[in-house]
Amino acid sequence: MEPHVFLAVLAAAVMHASWNVLVKLRLDRFLSLLLIQALMGVGGIGMLLAFPPPTAASIPYALTSGILHLGYNLFLARSYRTGDLSQVYPISRGAAPLLTLLVTWGFMHEDVNLTIGAGVALLVAGIWAVSLAGRRGLRLDGLTLFFAIGTSLFITAYTIVDGIGGRVSGQPSSYAGMVFVFDALFLSAAALAMRGPGVVRQVAPYWKTGVLGALLAGGAYWIAIWAMTKAPIAGVAALRETSILVVMLLSMRLLKEPVTLPRLAGALLIVAGAMLIRLG
């Protein structure tokens, strides 16, 4: 992976972690996702106006991505409703890079060398070590586990679809904008159908914080789509999950969480995996 692509994806990981840790809304998880996604859709319109249009061939990918992101948001919100974040996160985020590697290498025959493959494996192992350090196994009921695993499958699917769509589009920036618009439309329609027009009044007071979340979340995924046109999809998918290392560092700083040996070992595995992906 070229140095500038590597550094850009790391920056995206920091942005992804930051909006998850720093953007605190007094809303339930679903409404928080709705607000941020809707504002990302507004930004997406601006991106479509600012950049050359994507190819027509990429539109089906963006539409498919919008549907997959809707499933992701619904499953994520549901899994967090009854499951602890520290338990749901490693399943939903930690498994996706490995699944992405298996699909892109096994079915798409993408050129993923042994170095990148080993880097993805080390990074995923590090994510699980950091997330589950000091915990006595998973404590999730069957339905929550189902939604957490489903979230991981949706992440894998939309990552691959957007990786291909960004390449086909010829204009990854405007493709990203199109994805943001479709995501916002589908999730907004689902919210209105599920909760009625009152959702607008519920989220409106938090628009300023939502703008910050949208800038960070949108910028992070914009970079990821661009990076997947420059490097193997599996490598980018894994590298952006280094966000969990940033979450750990911010938690230690802001929440005064202790540094344990298993968490430190997991952090070293994440760094080692990232370095192998860079060299691959």
mmCIF file of C-alpha atoms in Angstrom:
data_model
loop_
_atom_site.group_PDB
_atom_site.id
_atom_site.type_symbol
_atom_site.label_atom_id
_atom_site.label_comp_id
_atom_site.label_asym_id
_atom_site.label_seq_id
_atom_site.Cartn_x
_atom_site.Cartn_y
_atom_site.Cartn_z
ATOM 1 C CA MET A 1 0.000 0.000 0.000
ATOM 2 C CA GLU A 2 1.364 3.396 -0.993
ATOM 3 C CA PRO A 3 2.370 5.636 1.933
ATOM 4 C CA HIS A 4 -0.156 8.387 1.155
ATOM 5 C CA VAL A 5 -3.008 5.859 0.950
ATOM 6 C CA PHE A 6 -1.873 4.216 4.193
ATOM 7 C CA LEU A 7 -1.751 7.547 6.040
ATOM 8 C CA ALA A 8 -5.112 8.624 4.630
ATOM 9 C CA VAL A 9 -6.816 5.437 5.856
ATOM 10 C CA LEU A 10 -5.224 5.878 9.290
ATOM 11 C CA ALA A 11 -6.623 9.424 9.355
ATOM 12 C CA ALA A 12 -10.036 7.978 8.449
ATOM 13 C CA ALA A 13 -9.724 5.540 11.357
ATOM 14 C CA VAL A 14 -9.050 8.423 13.750
ATOM 15 C CA MET A 15 -12.082 10.292 12.385
ATOM 16 C CA HIS A 16 -14.267 7.197 12.714
ATOM 17 C CA ALA A 17 -13.179 6.629 16.299
ATOM 18 C CA SER A 18 -13.585 10.303 17.188
ATOM 19 C CA TRP A 19 -17.214 10.585 16.148
ATOM 20 C CA ASN A 20 -18.038 7.411 18.078
ATOM 21 C CA VAL A 21 -16.284 8.598 21.257
ATOM 22 C CA LEU A 22 -16.723 12.361 21.220
ATOM 23 C CA VAL A 23 -20.156 12.827 19.669
ATOM 24 C CA LYS A 24 -22.575 12.144 22.514
ATOM 25 C CA LEU A 25 -26.238 12.708 21.718
ATOM 26 C CA ARG A 26 -29.057 12.377 24.243
ATOM 27 C CA LEU A 27 -30.914 10.263 21.715
ATOM 28 C CA ASP A 28 -31.312 6.545 21.312
ATOM 29 C CA ARG A 29 -28.858 4.837 18.976
ATOM 30 C CA PHE A 30 -31.270 4.701 16.041
ATOM 31 C CA LEU A 31 -32.120 8.418 16.164
ATOM 32 C CA SER A 32 -28.440 9.324 16.516
ATOM 33 C CA LEU A 33 -27.639 7.308 13.397
ATOM 34 C CA LEU A 34 -30.597 8.896 11.602
ATOM 35 C CA LEU A 35 -29.463 12.442 12.374
ATOM 36 C CA ILE A 36 -25.873 11.856 11.331
ATOM 37 C CA GLN A 37 -26.873 9.938 8.185
ATOM 38 C CA ALA A 38 -29.370 12.614 7.137
ATOM 39 C CA LEU A 39 -26.759 15.354 7.472
ATOM 40 C CA MET A 40 -24.274 13.218 5.551
ATOM 41 C CA GLY A 41 -26.883 13.087 2.801
ATOM 42 C CA VAL A 42 -26.935 16.893 2.662
ATOM 43 C CA GLY A 43 -23.153 16.839 2.366
ATOM 44 C CA GLY A 44 -23.469 14.203 -0.345
ATOM 45 C CA ILE A 45 -25.552 16.566 -2.470
ATOM 46 C CA GLY A 46 -22.768 19.127 -2.189
ATOM 47 C CA MET A 47 -20.196 16.530 -3.238
ATOM 48 C CA LEU A 48 -22.250 15.607 -6.311
ATOM 49 C CA LEU A 49 -22.334 19.278 -7.292
ATOM 50 C CA ALA A 50 -18.631 19.867 -6.573
ATOM 51 C CA PHE A 51 -17.106 16.858 -8.372
ATOM 52 C CA PRO A 52 -17.522 15.411 -11.874
ATOM 53 C CA PRO A 53 -20.426 12.936 -12.020
ATOM 54 C CA PRO A 54 -19.771 9.206 -11.542
ATOM 55 C CA THR A 55 -20.401 6.797 -14.394
ATOM 56 C CA ALA A 56 -23.912 5.427 -14.903
ATOM 57 C CA ALA A 57 -22.500 1.936 -14.330
ATOM 58 C CA SER A 58 -21.787 2.832 -10.699
ATOM 59 C CA ILE A 59 -25.384 3.843 -9.850
ATOM 60 C CA PRO A 60 -26.571 0.251 -9.141
ATOM 61 C CA TYR A 61 -23.659 -0.147 -6.722
ATOM 62 C CA ALA A 62 -24.598 3.044 -4.888
ATOM 63 C CA LEU A 63 -28.241 1.933 -4.684
ATOM 64 C CA THR A 64 -27.204 -1.469 -3.368
ATOM 65 C CA SER A 65 -24.901 0.227 -0.870
ATOM 66 C CA GLY A 66 -27.805 2.360 0.356
ATOM 67 C CA ILE A 67 -29.906 -0.740 1.005
ATOM 68 C CA LEU A 68 -27.006 -2.492 2.751
ATOM 69 C CA HIS A 69 -26.296 0.567 4.899
ATOM 70 C CA LEU A 70 -29.970 0.627 5.896
ATOM 71 C CA GLY A 71 -29.667 -2.979 7.049
ATOM 72 C CA TYR A 72 -26.425 -2.145 8.845
ATOM 73 C CA ASN A 73 -27.969 0.804 10.707
ATOM 74 C CA LEU A 74 -31.065 -1.155 11.730
ATOM 75 C CA PHE A 75 -29.072 -4.181 12.889
ATOM 76 C CA LEU A 76 -26.482 -2.038 14.697
ATOM 77 C CA ALA A 77 -29.129 -0.041 16.550
ATOM 78 C CA ARG A 78 -30.947 -3.237 17.526
ATOM 79 C CA SER A 79 -27.798 -5.021 18.737
ATOM 80 C CA TYR A 80 -26.783 -2.044 20.898
ATOM 81 C CA ARG A 81 -30.261 -1.852 22.409
ATOM 82 C CA THR A 82 -29.796 -5.113 24.326
ATOM 83 C CA GLY A 83 -26.040 -5.706 24.120
ATOM 84 C CA ASP A 84 -23.078 -3.987 25.747
ATOM 85 C CA LEU A 85 -20.969 -1.902 23.354
ATOM 86 C CA SER A 86 -17.762 -3.636 24.424
ATOM 87 C CA GLN A 87 -19.312 -7.009 23.591
ATOM 88 C CA VAL A 88 -21.119 -6.083 20.377
ATOM 89 C CA TYR A 89 -18.250 -4.043 18.891
ATOM 90 C CA PRO A 90 -15.676 -6.847 18.445
ATOM 91 C CA ILE A 91 -18.239 -9.062 16.749
ATOM 92 C CA SER A 92 -19.673 -6.429 14.428
ATOM 93 C CA ARG A 93 -16.411 -4.636 13.577
ATOM 94 C CA GLY A 94 -13.750 -7.255 14.296
ATOM 95 C CA ALA A 95 -15.060 -10.032 12.073
ATOM 96 C CA ALA A 96 -15.811 -7.865 9.014
ATOM 97 C CA PRO A 97 -12.185 -7.359 7.796
ATOM 98 C CA LEU A 98 -11.530 -11.099 7.857
ATOM 99 C CA LEU A 99 -14.781 -11.825 6.008
ATOM 100 C CA THR A 100 -13.915 -9.125 3.470
ATOM 101 C CA LEU A 101 -10.504 -10.726 2.899
ATOM 102 C CA LEU A 102 -12.044 -14.163 2.345
ATOM 103 C CA VAL A 103 -14.638 -12.852 -0.126
ATOM 104 C CA THR A 104 -12.349 -10.566 -2.144
ATOM 105 C CA TRP A 105 -9.603 -13.185 -2.336
ATOM 106 C CA GLY A 106 -11.760 -16.294 -2.746
ATOM 107 C CA PHE A 107 -14.497 -15.022 -5.067
ATOM 108 C CA MET A 108 -13.245 -11.784 -6.626
ATOM 109 C CA HIS A 109 -9.697 -13.120 -6.996
ATOM 110 C CA GLU A 110 -8.276 -9.795 -5.884
ATOM 111 C CA ASP A 111 -4.505 -9.765 -5.650
ATOM 112 C CA VAL A 112 -4.008 -10.126 -1.904
ATOM 113 C CA ASN A 113 -0.497 -11.314 -1.073
ATOM 114 C CA LEU A 114 0.624 -13.262 1.983
ATOM 115 C CA THR A 115 1.907 -10.121 3.727
ATOM 116 C CA ILE A 116 -1.476 -8.375 3.535
ATOM 117 C CA GLY A 117 -3.270 -11.568 4.542
ATOM 118 C CA ALA A 118 -1.066 -11.960 7.606
ATOM 119 C CA GLY A 119 -1.514 -8.274 8.442
ATOM 120 C CA VAL A 120 -5.309 -8.583 8.332
ATOM 121 C CA ALA A 121 -5.192 -11.672 10.573
ATOM 122 C CA LEU A 122 -2.945 -9.971 13.143
ATOM 123 C CA LEU A 123 -5.041 -6.814 13.128
ATOM 124 C CA VAL A 124 -8.295 -8.733 13.654
ATOM 125 C CA ALA A 125 -6.697 -10.715 16.498
ATOM 126 C CA GLY A 126 -5.609 -7.431 18.059
ATOM 127 C CA ILE A 127 -9.129 -5.989 17.804
ATOM 128 C CA TRP A 128 -10.545 -8.954 19.689
ATOM 129 C CA ALA A 129 -7.776 -8.813 22.293
ATOM 130 C CA VAL A 130 -8.315 -5.105 22.960
ATOM 131 C CA SER A 131 -12.101 -5.404 23.011
ATOM 132 C CA LEU A 132 -12.428 -8.461 25.213
ATOM 133 C CA ALA A 133 -9.418 -7.996 27.497
ATOM 134 C CA GLY A 134 -10.344 -8.753 31.069
ATOM 135 C CA ARG A 135 -13.832 -9.988 30.182
ATOM 136 C CA ARG A 136 -15.015 -13.503 30.870
ATOM 137 C CA GLY A 137 -16.345 -14.426 27.483
ATOM 138 C CA LEU A 138 -19.301 -13.108 25.561
ATOM 139 C CA ARG A 139 -22.484 -12.420 27.487
ATOM 140 C CA LEU A 140 -25.047 -11.885 24.765
ATOM 141 C CA ASP A 141 -28.481 -13.428 24.352
ATOM 142 C CA GLY A 142 -29.137 -15.293 21.127
ATOM 143 C CA LEU A 143 -31.122 -12.519 19.450
ATOM 144 C CA THR A 144 -28.500 -9.850 20.229
ATOM 145 C CA LEU A 145 -25.761 -12.144 18.926
ATOM 146 C CA PHE A 146 -27.797 -12.653 15.741
ATOM 147 C CA PHE A 147 -28.011 -8.897 15.131
ATOM 148 C CA ALA A 148 -24.312 -8.372 15.961
ATOM 149 C CA ILE A 149 -23.265 -11.048 13.463
ATOM 150 C CA GLY A 150 -25.723 -9.624 10.938
ATOM 151 C CA THR A 151 -24.130 -6.199 11.390
ATOM 152 C CA SER A 152 -20.757 -7.701 10.542
ATOM 153 C CA LEU A 153 -22.172 -9.278 7.382
ATOM 154 C CA PHE A 154 -23.675 -5.946 6.310
ATOM 155 C CA ILE A 155 -20.321 -4.201 6.895
ATOM 156 C CA THR A 156 -18.584 -6.811 4.752
ATOM 157 C CA ALA A 157 -21.169 -6.502 1.992
ATOM 158 C CA TYR A 158 -21.295 -2.713 1.732
ATOM 159 C CA THR A 159 -17.494 -2.468 1.938
ATOM 160 C CA ILE A 160 -17.081 -4.773 -1.056
ATOM 161 C CA VAL A 161 -19.916 -3.132 -3.005
ATOM 162 C CA ASP A 162 -18.502 0.362 -2.433
ATOM 163 C CA GLY A 163 -14.978 -0.809 -3.222
ATOM 164 C CA ILE A 164 -16.165 -2.038 -6.612
ATOM 165 C CA GLY A 165 -18.545 0.894 -7.117
ATOM 166 C CA GLY A 166 -15.826 3.437 -6.390
ATOM 167 C CA ARG A 167 -13.573 1.797 -8.975
ATOM 168 C CA VAL A 168 -16.306 1.560 -11.618
ATOM 169 C CA SER A 169 -17.413 5.165 -11.037
ATOM 170 C CA GLY A 170 -14.173 6.757 -12.221
ATOM 171 C CA GLN A 171 -14.918 9.485 -9.657
ATOM 172 C CA PRO A 172 -14.773 8.052 -6.125
ATOM 173 C CA SER A 173 -15.551 11.422 -4.516
ATOM 174 C CA SER A 174 -18.837 11.938 -6.348
ATOM 175 C CA TYR A 175 -19.610 8.222 -5.938
ATOM 176 C CA ALA A 176 -19.208 8.665 -2.176
ATOM 177 C CA GLY A 177 -21.596 11.623 -2.333
ATOM 178 C CA MET A 178 -24.145 9.506 -4.197
ATOM 179 C CA VAL A 179 -23.839 6.769 -1.564
ATOM 180 C CA PHE A 180 -24.420 9.314 1.219
ATOM 181 C CA VAL A 181 -27.567 10.598 -0.504
ATOM 182 C CA PHE A 182 -29.041 7.129 -0.984
ATOM 183 C CA ASP A 183 -28.137 6.156 2.590
ATOM 184 C CA ALA A 184 -29.913 9.242 3.934
ATOM 185 C CA LEU A 185 -33.007 8.701 1.788
ATOM 186 C CA PHE A 186 -33.426 5.044 2.734
ATOM 187 C CA LEU A 187 -32.812 5.510 6.456
ATOM 188 C CA SER A 188 -35.061 8.587 6.616
ATOM 189 C CA ALA A 189 -37.861 6.683 4.863
ATOM 190 C CA ALA A 190 -37.439 3.789 7.293
ATOM 191 C CA ALA A 191 -37.489 6.157 10.282
ATOM 192 C CA LEU A 192 -40.684 7.863 9.114
ATOM 193 C CA ALA A 193 -42.333 4.486 8.508
ATOM 194 C CA MET A 194 -41.263 3.085 11.888
ATOM 195 C CA ARG A 195 -41.665 6.118 14.149
ATOM 196 C CA GLY A 196 -43.708 8.645 12.249
ATOM 197 C CA PRO A 197 -43.006 12.320 11.441
ATOM 198 C CA GLY A 198 -42.289 13.064 15.095
ATOM 199 C CA VAL A 199 -38.688 11.895 14.564
ATOM 200 C CA VAL A 200 -37.925 15.234 12.916
ATOM 201 C CA ARG A 201 -38.817 17.117 16.104
ATOM 202 C CA GLN A 202 -36.840 14.630 18.204
ATOM 203 C CA VAL A 203 -33.550 15.034 16.321
ATOM 204 C CA ALA A 204 -33.780 18.725 15.340
ATOM 205 C CA PRO A 205 -32.432 20.155 18.659
ATOM 206 C CA TYR A 206 -29.196 18.200 18.247
ATOM 207 C CA TRP A 207 -28.333 19.333 14.723
ATOM 208 C CA LYS A 208 -25.114 21.122 15.727
ATOM 209 C CA THR A 209 -23.622 18.024 17.320
ATOM 210 C CA GLY A 210 -24.997 16.014 14.400
ATOM 211 C CA VAL A 211 -23.054 18.185 11.958
ATOM 212 C CA LEU A 212 -19.806 17.316 13.758
ATOM 213 C CA GLY A 213 -20.683 13.635 13.669
ATOM 214 C CA ALA A 214 -21.602 13.815 9.981
ATOM 215 C CA LEU A 215 -18.346 15.571 9.074
ATOM 216 C CA LEU A 216 -16.261 12.972 10.886
ATOM 217 C CA ALA A 217 -18.254 9.916 9.784
ATOM 218 C CA GLY A 218 -18.672 11.144 6.217
ATOM 219 C CA GLY A 219 -15.044 12.154 5.879
ATOM 220 C CA ALA A 220 -13.896 8.794 7.194
ATOM 221 C CA TYR A 221 -15.963 6.774 4.716
ATOM 222 C CA TRP A 222 -15.179 9.135 1.832
ATOM 223 C CA ILE A 223 -11.491 8.428 2.401
ATOM 224 C CA ALA A 224 -12.182 4.683 2.634
ATOM 225 C CA ILE A 225 -13.984 4.615 -0.728
ATOM 226 C CA TRP A 226 -11.180 6.586 -2.363
ATOM 227 C CA ALA A 227 -8.541 4.318 -0.794
ATOM 228 C CA MET A 228 -10.267 1.178 -2.095
ATOM 229 C CA THR A 229 -9.687 2.474 -5.628
ATOM 230 C CA LYS A 230 -5.953 2.666 -4.888
ATOM 231 C CA ALA A 231 -5.315 -0.464 -2.775
ATOM 232 C CA PRO A 232 -6.788 -3.927 -2.100
ATOM 233 C CA ILE A 233 -10.256 -3.692 -0.571
ATOM 234 C CA ALA A 234 -9.387 -6.159 2.204
ATOM 235 C CA GLY A 235 -6.329 -4.163 3.255
ATOM 236 C CA VAL A 236 -8.282 -0.910 3.478
ATOM 237 C CA ALA A 237 -11.176 -2.602 5.305
ATOM 238 C CA ALA A 238 -8.810 -3.984 7.938
ATOM 239 C CA LEU A 239 -6.699 -0.858 8.293
ATOM 240 C CA ARG A 240 -9.674 1.402 8.987
ATOM 241 C CA GLU A 241 -10.577 -0.823 11.930
ATOM 242 C CA THR A 242 -7.467 0.445 13.698
ATOM 243 C CA SER A 243 -10.061 2.928 14.944
ATOM 244 C CA ILE A 244 -10.520 0.627 17.938
ATOM 245 C CA LEU A 245 -6.949 1.428 18.987
ATOM 246 C CA VAL A 246 -7.824 5.122 18.890
ATOM 247 C CA VAL A 247 -10.951 4.385 20.941
ATOM 248 C CA MET A 248 -8.798 2.606 23.512
ATOM 249 C CA LEU A 249 -6.345 5.520 23.742
ATOM 250 C CA LEU A 250 -9.158 8.069 24.046
ATOM 251 C CA SER A 251 -10.840 5.931 26.718
ATOM 252 C CA MET A 252 -7.611 5.800 28.682
ATOM 253 C CA ARG A 253 -7.234 9.565 28.392
ATOM 254 C CA LEU A 254 -10.831 10.706 28.875
ATOM 255 C CA LEU A 255 -12.300 7.896 30.972
ATOM 256 C CA LYS A 256 -9.121 6.995 32.871
ATOM 257 C CA GLU A 257 -9.413 3.328 31.923
ATOM 258 C CA PRO A 258 -6.438 1.228 33.089
ATOM 259 C CA VAL A 259 -3.782 -0.173 30.753
ATOM 260 C CA THR A 260 -3.737 -3.952 31.133
ATOM 261 C CA LEU A 261 -1.251 -6.418 29.688
ATOM 262 C CA PRO A 262 -3.833 -8.108 27.387
ATOM 263 C CA ARG A 263 -4.945 -4.732 26.020
ATOM 264 C CA LEU A 264 -1.346 -3.696 25.458
ATOM 265 C CA ALA A 265 -0.657 -6.987 23.657
ATOM 266 C CA GLY A 266 -3.742 -6.426 21.507
ATOM 267 C CA ALA A 267 -2.590 -2.910 20.661
ATOM 268 C CA LEU A 268 0.804 -4.262 19.577
ATOM 269 C CA LEU A 269 -0.929 -6.840 17.361
ATOM 270 C CA ILE A 270 -2.983 -4.073 15.722
ATOM 271 C CA VAL A 271 0.163 -2.014 15.065
ATOM 272 C CA ALA A 272 2.021 -5.064 13.704
ATOM 273 C CA GLY A 273 -0.918 -5.915 11.441
ATOM 274 C CA ALA A 274 -1.108 -2.342 10.148
ATOM 275 C CA MET A 275 2.600 -2.357 9.358
ATOM 276 C CA LEU A 276 2.298 -5.607 7.409
ATOM 277 C CA ILE A 277 -0.618 -4.169 5.411
ATOM 278 C CA ARG A 278 1.524 -1.102 4.669
ATOM 279 C CA LEU A 279 4.344 -3.340 3.402
ATOM 280 C CA GLY A 280 2.013 -5.593 1.396
#
